[in-house]
PDB file of C-alpha atoms and ligand atoms in Angstrom:
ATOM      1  CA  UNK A   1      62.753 -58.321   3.127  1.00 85.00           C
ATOM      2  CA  UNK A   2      65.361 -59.456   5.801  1.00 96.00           C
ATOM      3  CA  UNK A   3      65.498 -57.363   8.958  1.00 98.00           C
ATOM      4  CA  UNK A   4      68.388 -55.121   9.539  1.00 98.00           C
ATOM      5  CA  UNK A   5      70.538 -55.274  12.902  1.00 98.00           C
ATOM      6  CA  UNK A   6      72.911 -52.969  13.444  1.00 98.00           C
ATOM      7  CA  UNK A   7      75.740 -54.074  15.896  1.00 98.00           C
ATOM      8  CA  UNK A   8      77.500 -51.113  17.586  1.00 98.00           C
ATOM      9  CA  UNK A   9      81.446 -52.113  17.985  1.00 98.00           C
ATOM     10  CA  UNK A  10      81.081 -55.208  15.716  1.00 98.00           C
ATOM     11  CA  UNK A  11      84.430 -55.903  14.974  1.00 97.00           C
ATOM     12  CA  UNK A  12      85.383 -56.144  18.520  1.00 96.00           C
ATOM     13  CA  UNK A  13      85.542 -59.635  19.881  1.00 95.00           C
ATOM     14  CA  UNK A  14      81.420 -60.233  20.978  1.00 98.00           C
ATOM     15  CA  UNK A  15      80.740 -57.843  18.296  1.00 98.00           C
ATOM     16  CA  UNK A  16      81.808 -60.111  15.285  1.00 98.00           C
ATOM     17  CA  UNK A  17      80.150 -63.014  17.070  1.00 98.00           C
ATOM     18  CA  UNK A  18      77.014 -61.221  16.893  1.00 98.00           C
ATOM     19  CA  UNK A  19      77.131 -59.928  13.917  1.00 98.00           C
ATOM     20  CA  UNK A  20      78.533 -63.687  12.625  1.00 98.00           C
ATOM     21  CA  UNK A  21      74.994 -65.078  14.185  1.00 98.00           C
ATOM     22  CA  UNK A  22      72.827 -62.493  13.060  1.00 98.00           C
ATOM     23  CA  UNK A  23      74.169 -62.964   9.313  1.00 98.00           C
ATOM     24  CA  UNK A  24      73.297 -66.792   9.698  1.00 97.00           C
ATOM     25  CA  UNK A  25      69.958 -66.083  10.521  1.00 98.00           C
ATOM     26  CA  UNK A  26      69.263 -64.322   7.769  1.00 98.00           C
ATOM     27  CA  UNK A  27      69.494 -60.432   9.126  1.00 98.00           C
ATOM     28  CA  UNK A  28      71.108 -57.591   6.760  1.00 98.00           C
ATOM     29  CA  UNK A  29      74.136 -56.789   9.133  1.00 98.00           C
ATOM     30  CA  UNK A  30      75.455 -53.837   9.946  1.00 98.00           C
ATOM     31  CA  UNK A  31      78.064 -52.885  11.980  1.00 98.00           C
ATOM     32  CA  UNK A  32      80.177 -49.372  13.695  1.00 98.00           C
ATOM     33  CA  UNK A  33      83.426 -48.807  14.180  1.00 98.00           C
ATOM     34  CA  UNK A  34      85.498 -46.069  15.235  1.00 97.00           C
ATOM     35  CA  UNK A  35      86.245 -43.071  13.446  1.00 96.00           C
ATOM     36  CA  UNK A  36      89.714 -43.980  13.989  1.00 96.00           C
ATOM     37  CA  UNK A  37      89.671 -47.833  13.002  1.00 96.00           C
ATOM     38  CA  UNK A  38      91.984 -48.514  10.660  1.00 96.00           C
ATOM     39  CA  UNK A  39      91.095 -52.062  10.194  1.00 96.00           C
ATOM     40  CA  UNK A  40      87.969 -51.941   9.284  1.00 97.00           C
ATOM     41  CA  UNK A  41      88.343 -52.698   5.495  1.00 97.00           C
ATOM     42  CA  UNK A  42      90.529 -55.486   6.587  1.00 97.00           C
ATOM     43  CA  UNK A  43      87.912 -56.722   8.860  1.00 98.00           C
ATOM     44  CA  UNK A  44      85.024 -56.586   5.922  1.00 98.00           C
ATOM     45  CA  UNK A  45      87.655 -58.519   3.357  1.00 97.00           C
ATOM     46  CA  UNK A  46      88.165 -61.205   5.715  1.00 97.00           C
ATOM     47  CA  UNK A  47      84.946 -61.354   6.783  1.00 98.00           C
ATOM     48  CA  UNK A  48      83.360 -61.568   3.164  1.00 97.00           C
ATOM     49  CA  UNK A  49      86.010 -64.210   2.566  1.00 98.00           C
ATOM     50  CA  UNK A  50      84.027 -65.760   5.110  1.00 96.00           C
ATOM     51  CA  UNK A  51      80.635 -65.347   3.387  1.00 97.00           C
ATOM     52  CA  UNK A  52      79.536 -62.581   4.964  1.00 97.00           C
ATOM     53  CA  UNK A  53      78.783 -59.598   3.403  1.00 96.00           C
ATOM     54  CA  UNK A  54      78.515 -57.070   6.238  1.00 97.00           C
ATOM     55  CA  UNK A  55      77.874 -53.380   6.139  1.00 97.00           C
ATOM     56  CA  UNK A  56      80.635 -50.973   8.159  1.00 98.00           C
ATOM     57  CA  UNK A  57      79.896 -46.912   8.833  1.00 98.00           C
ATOM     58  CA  UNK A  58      81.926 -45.035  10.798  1.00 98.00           C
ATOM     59  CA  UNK A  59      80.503 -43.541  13.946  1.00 98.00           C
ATOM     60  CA  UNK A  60      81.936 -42.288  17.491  1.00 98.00           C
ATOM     61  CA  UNK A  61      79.094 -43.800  19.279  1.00 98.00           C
ATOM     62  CA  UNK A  62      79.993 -41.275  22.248  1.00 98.00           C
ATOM     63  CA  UNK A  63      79.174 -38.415  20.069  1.00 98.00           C
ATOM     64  CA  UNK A  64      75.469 -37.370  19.757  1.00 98.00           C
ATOM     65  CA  UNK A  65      75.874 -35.984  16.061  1.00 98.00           C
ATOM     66  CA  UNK A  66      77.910 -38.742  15.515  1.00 98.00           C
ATOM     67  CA  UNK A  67      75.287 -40.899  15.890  1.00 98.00           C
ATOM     68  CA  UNK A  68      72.418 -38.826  14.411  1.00 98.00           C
ATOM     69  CA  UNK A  69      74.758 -38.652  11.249  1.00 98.00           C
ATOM     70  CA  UNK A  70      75.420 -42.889  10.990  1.00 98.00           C
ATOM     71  CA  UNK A  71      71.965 -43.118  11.699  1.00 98.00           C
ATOM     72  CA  UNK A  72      70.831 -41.288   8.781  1.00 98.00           C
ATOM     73  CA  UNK A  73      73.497 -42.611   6.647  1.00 98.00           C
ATOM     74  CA  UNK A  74      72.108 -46.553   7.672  1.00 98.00           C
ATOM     75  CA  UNK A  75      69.246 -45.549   7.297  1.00 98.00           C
ATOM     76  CA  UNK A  76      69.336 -43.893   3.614  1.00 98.00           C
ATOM     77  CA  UNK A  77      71.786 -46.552   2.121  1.00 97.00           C
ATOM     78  CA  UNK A  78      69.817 -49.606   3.336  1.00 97.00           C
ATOM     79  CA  UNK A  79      66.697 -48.815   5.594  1.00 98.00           C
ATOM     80  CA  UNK A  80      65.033 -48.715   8.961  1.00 98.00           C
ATOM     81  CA  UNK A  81      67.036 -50.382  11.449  1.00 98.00           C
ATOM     82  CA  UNK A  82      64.639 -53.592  12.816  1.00 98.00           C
ATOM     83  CA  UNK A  83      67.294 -54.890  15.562  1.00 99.00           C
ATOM     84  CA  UNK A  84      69.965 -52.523  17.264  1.00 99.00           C
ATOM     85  CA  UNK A  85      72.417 -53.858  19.783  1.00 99.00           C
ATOM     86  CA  UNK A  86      74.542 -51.517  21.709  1.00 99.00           C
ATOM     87  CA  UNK A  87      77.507 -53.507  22.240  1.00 98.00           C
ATOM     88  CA  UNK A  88      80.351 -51.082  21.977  1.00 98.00           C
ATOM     89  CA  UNK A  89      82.157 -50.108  24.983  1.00 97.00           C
ATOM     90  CA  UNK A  90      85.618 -49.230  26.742  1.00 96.00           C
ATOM     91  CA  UNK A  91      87.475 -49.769  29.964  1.00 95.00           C
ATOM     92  CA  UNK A  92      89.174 -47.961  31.813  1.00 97.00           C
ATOM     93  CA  UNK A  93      90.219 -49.504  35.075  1.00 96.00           C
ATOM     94  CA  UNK A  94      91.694 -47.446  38.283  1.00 97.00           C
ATOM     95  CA  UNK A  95      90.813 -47.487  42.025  1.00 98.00           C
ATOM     96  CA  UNK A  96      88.650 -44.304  42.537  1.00 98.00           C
ATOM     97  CA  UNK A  97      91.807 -42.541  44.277  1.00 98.00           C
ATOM     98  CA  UNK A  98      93.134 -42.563  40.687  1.00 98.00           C
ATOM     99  CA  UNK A  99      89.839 -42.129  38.757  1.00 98.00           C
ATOM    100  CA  UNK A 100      90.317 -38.329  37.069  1.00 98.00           C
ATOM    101  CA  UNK A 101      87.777 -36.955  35.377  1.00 98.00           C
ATOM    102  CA  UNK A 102      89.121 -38.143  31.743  1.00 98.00           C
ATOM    103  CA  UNK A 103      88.625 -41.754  32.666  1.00 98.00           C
ATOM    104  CA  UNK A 104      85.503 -41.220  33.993  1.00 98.00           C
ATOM    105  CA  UNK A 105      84.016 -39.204  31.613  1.00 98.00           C
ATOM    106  CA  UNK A 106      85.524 -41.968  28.663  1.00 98.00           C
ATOM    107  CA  UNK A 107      83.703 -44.795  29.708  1.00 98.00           C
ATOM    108  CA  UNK A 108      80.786 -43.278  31.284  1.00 99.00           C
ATOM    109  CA  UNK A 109      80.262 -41.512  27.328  1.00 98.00           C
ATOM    110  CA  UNK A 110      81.057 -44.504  25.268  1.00 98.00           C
ATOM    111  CA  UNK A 111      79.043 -46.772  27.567  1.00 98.00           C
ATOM    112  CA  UNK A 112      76.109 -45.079  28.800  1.00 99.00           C
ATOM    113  CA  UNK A 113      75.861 -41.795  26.485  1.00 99.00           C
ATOM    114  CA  UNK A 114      76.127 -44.597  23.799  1.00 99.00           C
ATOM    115  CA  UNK A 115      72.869 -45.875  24.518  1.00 99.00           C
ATOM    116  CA  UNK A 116      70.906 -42.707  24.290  1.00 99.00           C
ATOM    117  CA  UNK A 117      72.732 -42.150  20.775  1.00 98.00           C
ATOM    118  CA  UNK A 118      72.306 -44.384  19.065  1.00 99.00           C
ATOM    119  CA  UNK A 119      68.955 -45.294  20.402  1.00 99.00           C
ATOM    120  CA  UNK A 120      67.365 -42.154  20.056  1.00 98.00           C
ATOM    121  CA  UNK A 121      67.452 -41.900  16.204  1.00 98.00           C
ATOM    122  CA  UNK A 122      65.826 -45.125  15.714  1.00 98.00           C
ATOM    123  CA  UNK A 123      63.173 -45.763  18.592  1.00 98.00           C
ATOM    124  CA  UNK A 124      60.542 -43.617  17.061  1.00 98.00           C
ATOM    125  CA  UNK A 125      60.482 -45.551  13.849  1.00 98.00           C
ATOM    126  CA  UNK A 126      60.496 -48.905  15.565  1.00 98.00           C
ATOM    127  CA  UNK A 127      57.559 -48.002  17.307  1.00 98.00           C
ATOM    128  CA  UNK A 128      55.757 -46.515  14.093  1.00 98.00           C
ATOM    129  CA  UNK A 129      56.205 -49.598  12.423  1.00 98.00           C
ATOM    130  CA  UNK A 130      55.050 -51.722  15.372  1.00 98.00           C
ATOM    131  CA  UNK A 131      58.188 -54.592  15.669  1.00 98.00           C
ATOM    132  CA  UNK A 132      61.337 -53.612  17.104  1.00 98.00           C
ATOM    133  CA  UNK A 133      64.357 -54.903  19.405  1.00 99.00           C
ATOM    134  CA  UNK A 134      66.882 -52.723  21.359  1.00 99.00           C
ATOM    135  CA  UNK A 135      69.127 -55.179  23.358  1.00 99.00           C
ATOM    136  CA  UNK A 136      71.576 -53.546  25.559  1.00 99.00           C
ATOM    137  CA  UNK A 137      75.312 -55.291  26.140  1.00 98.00           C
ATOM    138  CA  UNK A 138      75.903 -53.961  29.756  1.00 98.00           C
ATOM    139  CA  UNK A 139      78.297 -56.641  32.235  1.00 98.00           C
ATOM    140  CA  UNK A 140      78.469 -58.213  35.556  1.00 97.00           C
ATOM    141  CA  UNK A 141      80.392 -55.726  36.974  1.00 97.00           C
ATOM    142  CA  UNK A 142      77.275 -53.425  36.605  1.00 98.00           C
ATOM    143  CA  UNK A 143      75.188 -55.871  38.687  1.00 98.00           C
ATOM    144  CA  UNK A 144      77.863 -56.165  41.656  1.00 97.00           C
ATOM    145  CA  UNK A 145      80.446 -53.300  40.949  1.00 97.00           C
ATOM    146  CA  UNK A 146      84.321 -54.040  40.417  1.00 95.00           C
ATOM    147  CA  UNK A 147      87.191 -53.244  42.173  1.00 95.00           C
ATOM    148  CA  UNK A 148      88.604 -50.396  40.080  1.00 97.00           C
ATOM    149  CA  UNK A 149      85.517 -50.135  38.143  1.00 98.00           C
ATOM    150  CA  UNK A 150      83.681 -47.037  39.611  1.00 98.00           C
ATOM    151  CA  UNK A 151      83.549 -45.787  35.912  1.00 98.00           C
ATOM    152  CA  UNK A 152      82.319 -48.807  34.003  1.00 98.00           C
ATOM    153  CA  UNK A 153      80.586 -50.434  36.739  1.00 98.00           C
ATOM    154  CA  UNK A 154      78.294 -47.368  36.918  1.00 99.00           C
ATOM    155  CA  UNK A 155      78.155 -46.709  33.219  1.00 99.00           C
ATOM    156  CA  UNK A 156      76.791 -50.672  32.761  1.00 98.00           C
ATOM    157  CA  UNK A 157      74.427 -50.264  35.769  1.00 98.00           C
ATOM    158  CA  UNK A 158      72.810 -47.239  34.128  1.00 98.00           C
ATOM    159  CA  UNK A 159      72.320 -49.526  30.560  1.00 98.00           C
ATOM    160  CA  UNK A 160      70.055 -51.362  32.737  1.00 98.00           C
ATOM    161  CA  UNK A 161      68.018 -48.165  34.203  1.00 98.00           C
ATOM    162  CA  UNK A 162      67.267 -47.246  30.693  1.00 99.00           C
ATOM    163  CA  UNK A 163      66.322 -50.495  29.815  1.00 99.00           C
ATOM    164  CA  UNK A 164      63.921 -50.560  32.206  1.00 98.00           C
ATOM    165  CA  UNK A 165      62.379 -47.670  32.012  1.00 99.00           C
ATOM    166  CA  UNK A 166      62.226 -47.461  28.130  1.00 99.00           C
ATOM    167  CA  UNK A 167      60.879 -50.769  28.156  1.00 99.00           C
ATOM    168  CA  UNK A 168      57.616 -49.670  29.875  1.00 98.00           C
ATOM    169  CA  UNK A 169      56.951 -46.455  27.566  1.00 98.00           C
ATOM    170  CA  UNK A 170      57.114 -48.759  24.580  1.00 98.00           C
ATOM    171  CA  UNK A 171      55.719 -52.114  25.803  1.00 98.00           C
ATOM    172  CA  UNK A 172      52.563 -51.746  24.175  1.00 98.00           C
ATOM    173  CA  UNK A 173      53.938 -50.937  20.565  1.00 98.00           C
ATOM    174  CA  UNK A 174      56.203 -54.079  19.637  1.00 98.00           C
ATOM    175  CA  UNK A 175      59.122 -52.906  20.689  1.00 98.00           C
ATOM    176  CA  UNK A 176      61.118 -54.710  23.289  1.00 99.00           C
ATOM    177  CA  UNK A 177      64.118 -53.308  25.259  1.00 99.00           C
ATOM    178  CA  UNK A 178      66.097 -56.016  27.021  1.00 99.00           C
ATOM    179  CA  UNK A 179      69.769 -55.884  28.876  1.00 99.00           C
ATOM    180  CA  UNK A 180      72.473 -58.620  28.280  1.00 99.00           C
ATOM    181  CA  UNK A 181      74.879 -58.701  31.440  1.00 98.00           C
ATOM    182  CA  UNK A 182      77.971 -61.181  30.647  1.00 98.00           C
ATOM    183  CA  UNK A 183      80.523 -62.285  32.796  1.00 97.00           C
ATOM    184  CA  UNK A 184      83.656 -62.498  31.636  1.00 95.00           C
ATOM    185  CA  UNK A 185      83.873 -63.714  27.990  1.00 97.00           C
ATOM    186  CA  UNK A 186      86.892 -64.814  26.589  1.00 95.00           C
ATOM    187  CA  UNK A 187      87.513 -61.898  24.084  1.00 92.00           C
ATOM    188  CA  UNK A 188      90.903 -59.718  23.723  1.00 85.00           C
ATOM    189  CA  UNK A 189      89.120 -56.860  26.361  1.00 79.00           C
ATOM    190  CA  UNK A 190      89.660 -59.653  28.804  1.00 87.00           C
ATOM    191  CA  UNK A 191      92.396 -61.971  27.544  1.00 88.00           C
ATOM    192  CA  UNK A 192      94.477 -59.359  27.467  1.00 86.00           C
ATOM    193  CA  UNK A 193      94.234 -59.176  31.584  1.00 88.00           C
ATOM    194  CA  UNK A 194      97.196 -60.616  32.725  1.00 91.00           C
ATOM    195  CA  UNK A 195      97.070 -64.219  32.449  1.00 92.00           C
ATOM    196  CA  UNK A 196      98.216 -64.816  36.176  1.00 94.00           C
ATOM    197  CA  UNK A 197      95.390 -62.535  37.253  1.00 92.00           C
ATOM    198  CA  UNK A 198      93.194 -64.704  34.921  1.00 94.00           C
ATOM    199  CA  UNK A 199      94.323 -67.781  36.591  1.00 94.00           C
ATOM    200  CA  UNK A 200      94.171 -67.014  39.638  1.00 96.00           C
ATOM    201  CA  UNK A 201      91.476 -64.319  40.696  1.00 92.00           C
ATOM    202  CA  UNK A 202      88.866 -64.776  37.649  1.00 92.00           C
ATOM    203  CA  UNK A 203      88.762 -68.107  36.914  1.00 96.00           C
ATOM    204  CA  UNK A 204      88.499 -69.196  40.539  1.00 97.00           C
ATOM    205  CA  UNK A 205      85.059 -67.046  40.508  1.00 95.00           C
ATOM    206  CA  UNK A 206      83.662 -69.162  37.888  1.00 97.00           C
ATOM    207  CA  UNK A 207      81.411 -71.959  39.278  1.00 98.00           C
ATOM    208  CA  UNK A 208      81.946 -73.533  35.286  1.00 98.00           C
ATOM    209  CA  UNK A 209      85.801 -73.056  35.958  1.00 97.00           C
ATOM    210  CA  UNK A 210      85.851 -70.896  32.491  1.00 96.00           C
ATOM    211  CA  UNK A 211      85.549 -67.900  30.265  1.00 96.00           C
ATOM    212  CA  UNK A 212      82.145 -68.021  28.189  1.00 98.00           C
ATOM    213  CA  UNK A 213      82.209 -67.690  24.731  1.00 97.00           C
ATOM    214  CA  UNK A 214      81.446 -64.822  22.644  1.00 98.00           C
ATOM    215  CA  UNK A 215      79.040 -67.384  20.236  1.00 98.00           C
ATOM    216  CA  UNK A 216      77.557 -68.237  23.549  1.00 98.00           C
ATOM    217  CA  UNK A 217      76.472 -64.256  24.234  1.00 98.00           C
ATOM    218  CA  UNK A 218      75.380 -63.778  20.384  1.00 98.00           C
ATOM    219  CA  UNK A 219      72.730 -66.799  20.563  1.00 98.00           C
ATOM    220  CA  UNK A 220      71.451 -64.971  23.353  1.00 99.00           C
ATOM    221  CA  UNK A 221      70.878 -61.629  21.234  1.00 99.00           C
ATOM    222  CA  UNK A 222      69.559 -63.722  18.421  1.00 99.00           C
ATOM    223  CA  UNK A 223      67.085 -65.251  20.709  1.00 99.00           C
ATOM    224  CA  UNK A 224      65.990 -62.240  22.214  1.00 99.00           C
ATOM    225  CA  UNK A 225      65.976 -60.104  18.451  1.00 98.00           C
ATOM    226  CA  UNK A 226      63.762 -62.938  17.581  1.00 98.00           C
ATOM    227  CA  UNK A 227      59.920 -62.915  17.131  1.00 98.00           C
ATOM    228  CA  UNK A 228      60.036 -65.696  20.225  1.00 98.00           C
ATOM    229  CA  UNK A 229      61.032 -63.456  22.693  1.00 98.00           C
ATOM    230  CA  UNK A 230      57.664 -60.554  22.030  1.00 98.00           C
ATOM    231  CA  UNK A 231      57.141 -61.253  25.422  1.00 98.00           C
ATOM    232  CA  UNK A 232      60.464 -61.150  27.328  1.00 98.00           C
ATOM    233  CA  UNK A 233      60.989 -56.794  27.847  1.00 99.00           C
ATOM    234  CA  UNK A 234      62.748 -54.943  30.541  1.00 99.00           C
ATOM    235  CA  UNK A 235      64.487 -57.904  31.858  1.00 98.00           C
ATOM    236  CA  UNK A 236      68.849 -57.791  32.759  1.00 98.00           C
ATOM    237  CA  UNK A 237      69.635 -61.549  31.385  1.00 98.00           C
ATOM    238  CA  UNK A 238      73.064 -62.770  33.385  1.00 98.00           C
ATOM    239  CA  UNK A 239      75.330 -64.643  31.455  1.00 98.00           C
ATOM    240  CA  UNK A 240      78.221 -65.474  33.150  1.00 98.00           C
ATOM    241  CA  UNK A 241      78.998 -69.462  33.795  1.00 98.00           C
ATOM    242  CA  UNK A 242      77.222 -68.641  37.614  1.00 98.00           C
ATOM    243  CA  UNK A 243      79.672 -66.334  38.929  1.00 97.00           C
ATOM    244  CA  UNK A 244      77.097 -63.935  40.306  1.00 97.00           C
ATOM    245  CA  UNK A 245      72.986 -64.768  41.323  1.00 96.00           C
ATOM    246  CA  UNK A 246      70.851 -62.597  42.329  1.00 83.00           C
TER     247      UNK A 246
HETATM  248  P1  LIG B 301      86.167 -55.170  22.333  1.00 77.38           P
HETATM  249  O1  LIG B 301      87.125 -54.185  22.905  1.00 77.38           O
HETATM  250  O2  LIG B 301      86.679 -56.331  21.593  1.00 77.38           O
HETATM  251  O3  LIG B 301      85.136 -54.414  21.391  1.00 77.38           O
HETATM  252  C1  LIG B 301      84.594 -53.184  21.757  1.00 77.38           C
HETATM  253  C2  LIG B 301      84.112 -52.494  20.525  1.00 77.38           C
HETATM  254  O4  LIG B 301      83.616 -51.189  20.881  1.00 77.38           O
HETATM  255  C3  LIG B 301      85.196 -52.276  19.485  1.00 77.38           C
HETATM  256  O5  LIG B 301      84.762 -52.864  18.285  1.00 77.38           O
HETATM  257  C4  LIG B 301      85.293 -50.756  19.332  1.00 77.38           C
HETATM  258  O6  LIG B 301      85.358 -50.345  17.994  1.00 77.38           O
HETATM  259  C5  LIG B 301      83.967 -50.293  19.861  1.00 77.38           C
HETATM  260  N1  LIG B 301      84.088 -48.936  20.407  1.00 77.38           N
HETATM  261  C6  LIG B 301      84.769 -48.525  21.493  1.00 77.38           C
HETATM  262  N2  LIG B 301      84.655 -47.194  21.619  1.00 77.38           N
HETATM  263  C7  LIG B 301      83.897 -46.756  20.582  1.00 77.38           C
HETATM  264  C8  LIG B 301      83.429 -45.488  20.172  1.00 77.38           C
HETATM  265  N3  LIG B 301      83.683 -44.352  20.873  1.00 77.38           N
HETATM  266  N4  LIG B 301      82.679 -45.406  19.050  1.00 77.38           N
HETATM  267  C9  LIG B 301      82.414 -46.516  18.337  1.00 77.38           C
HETATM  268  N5  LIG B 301      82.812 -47.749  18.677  1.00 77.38           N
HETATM  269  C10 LIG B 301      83.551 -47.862  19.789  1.00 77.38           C
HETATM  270  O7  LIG B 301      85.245 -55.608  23.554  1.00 77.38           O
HETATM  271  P2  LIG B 301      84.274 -56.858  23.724  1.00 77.38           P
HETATM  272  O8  LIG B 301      83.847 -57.368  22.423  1.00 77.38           O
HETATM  273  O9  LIG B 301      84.866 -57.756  24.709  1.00 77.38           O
HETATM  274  O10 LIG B 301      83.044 -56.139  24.468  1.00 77.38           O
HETATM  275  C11 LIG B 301      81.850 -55.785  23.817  1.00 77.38           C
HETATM  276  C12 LIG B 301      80.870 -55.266  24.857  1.00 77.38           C
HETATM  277  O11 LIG B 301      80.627 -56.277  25.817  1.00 77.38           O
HETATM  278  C13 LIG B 301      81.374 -54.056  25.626  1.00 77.38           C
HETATM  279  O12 LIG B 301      80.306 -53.159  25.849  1.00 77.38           O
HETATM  280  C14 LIG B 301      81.845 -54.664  26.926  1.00 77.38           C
HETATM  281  O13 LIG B 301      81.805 -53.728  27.969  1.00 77.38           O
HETATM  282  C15 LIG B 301      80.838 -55.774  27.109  1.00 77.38           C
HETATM  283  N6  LIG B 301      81.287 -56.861  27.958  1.00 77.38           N
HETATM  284  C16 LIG B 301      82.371 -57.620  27.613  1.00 77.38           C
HETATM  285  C17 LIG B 301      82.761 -58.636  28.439  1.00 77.38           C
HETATM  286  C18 LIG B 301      83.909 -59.509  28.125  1.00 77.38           C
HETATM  287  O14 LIG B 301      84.212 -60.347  28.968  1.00 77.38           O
HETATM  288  N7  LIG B 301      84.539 -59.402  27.005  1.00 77.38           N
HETATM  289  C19 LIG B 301      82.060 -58.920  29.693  1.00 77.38           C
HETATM  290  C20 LIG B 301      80.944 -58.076  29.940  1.00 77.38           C
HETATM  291  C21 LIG B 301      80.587 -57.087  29.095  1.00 77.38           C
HETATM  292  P3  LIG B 301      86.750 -50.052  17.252  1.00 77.38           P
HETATM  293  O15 LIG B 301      87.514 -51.343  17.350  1.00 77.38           O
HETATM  294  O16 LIG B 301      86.359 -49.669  15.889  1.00 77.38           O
HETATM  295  O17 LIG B 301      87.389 -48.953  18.053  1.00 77.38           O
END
């Protein structure tokens, strides 16, 4: 039986190159969207004209019962979930003079919240069954902060507190918990920056000189969803063409 992965936020630009990868490897895909998406049968048609034939449930991954409810639904329909990558997530950019309590609650819900979610509902049964993979889509800007970040830089930075400590209560029982950090990946959340800004304050912060790839991030969540990487738990993996060390 192939392993299911479920992909929060998969037809967002990393999210489809995850789920693209996972597919090719042989994992039953699934993927979330927003309550509100209406793309999403678009999305499934072109990406079954593809040759993939992913699974889509709605689910407002900020919502607890939200996520209880797609759980159960994924979880009737097809089975356990083996592989579950929380990769949805917002911005919402202002210095903290502007930051109101909206913004900040947004992101700080849809990012961090997420994570408890989502993961709660299928952590137990990962661990009964003795294999599992949570892998965590946090960013740079939660290992260094951002200027106008305060919201998502400390939403991503807590990803990787969970991580951590979840990834001690369960490191003897199969399950590994593991935080991806990218830098900035070439996807519409940051192409849609202006490109002047792009040019000329990103870019220059790149020792490669360019955005990474989104197929670049999703054969790093296929290596560590793979048997391989039983060993490899707790750990914030930087991906982000050298831009930040540490
Ligand atoms: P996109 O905006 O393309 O995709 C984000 C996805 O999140 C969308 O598919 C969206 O679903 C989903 N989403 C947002 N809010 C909710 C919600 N409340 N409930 C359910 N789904 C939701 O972004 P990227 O693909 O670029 O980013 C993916 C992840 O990677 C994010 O967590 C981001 O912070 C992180 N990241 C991205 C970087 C980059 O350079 N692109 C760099 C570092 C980290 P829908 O479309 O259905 O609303």
């Amino acid at each position: 039986m192939a392993r299911i992965a479920l992909i929060t936020g998969g037809m967002g630009g990393l999210g489809e190159a995850i789920c693209i990868k996972m597919a090719a490897l042989g994992y039953q895909v699934v993927t979330t969207h927003s309550p509100g998406n209406t793309k999403s049968g678009e999305w499934l048609d072109s990406m079954r004209e593809q040759g993939f034939n992913f699974h889509a449930y709605a689910c407002d991954v900020a919502d607890y019962d939200s996520a209880q409810a797609c759980i159960g639904e994924i979880e009737g329909a097809m089975g356990p979930v083996d592989v579950l990558v929380n990769n949805a997530g917002i911005t919402r950019d202002m210095t903290f003079k502007k930051m109101d309590k909206v913004n900040w609650d947004a992101v700080i819900k849809t990012n961090l919240d997420s994570v408890f979610n989502m993961t709660k509902p299928v952590c137990d049964g990962m661990v009964d069954r003795g294999w599992g993979r949570i892998i965590n889509i946090s960013s740079v800007n939660g290992q260094k902060g951002a200027f106008g970040q305060t919201n998502y830089s400390a939403a991503k930075a807590g990803m990787h507190g969970f991580t951590k400590a979840l990834a001690l209560e369960i490191a003897r029982k199969g399950v590994t918990v593991n935080t991806i950090s990218p830098g900035y990946i070439g996807t519409k959340m940051v192409t849609s920056i202006p490109k002047e800004v792009l040019d000329t304050k990103i870019i220059p912060q790149i020792p490669m000189g360019r955005l990474g790839k989104p197929e670049e991030v999703a054969g790093l969540v296929a290596y560590l969803a793979s048997d391989e990487a039983a060993f490899l738990t707790g750990a914030n993996i930087a991906i982000n063409g050298g831009q930040h060390m540490y």
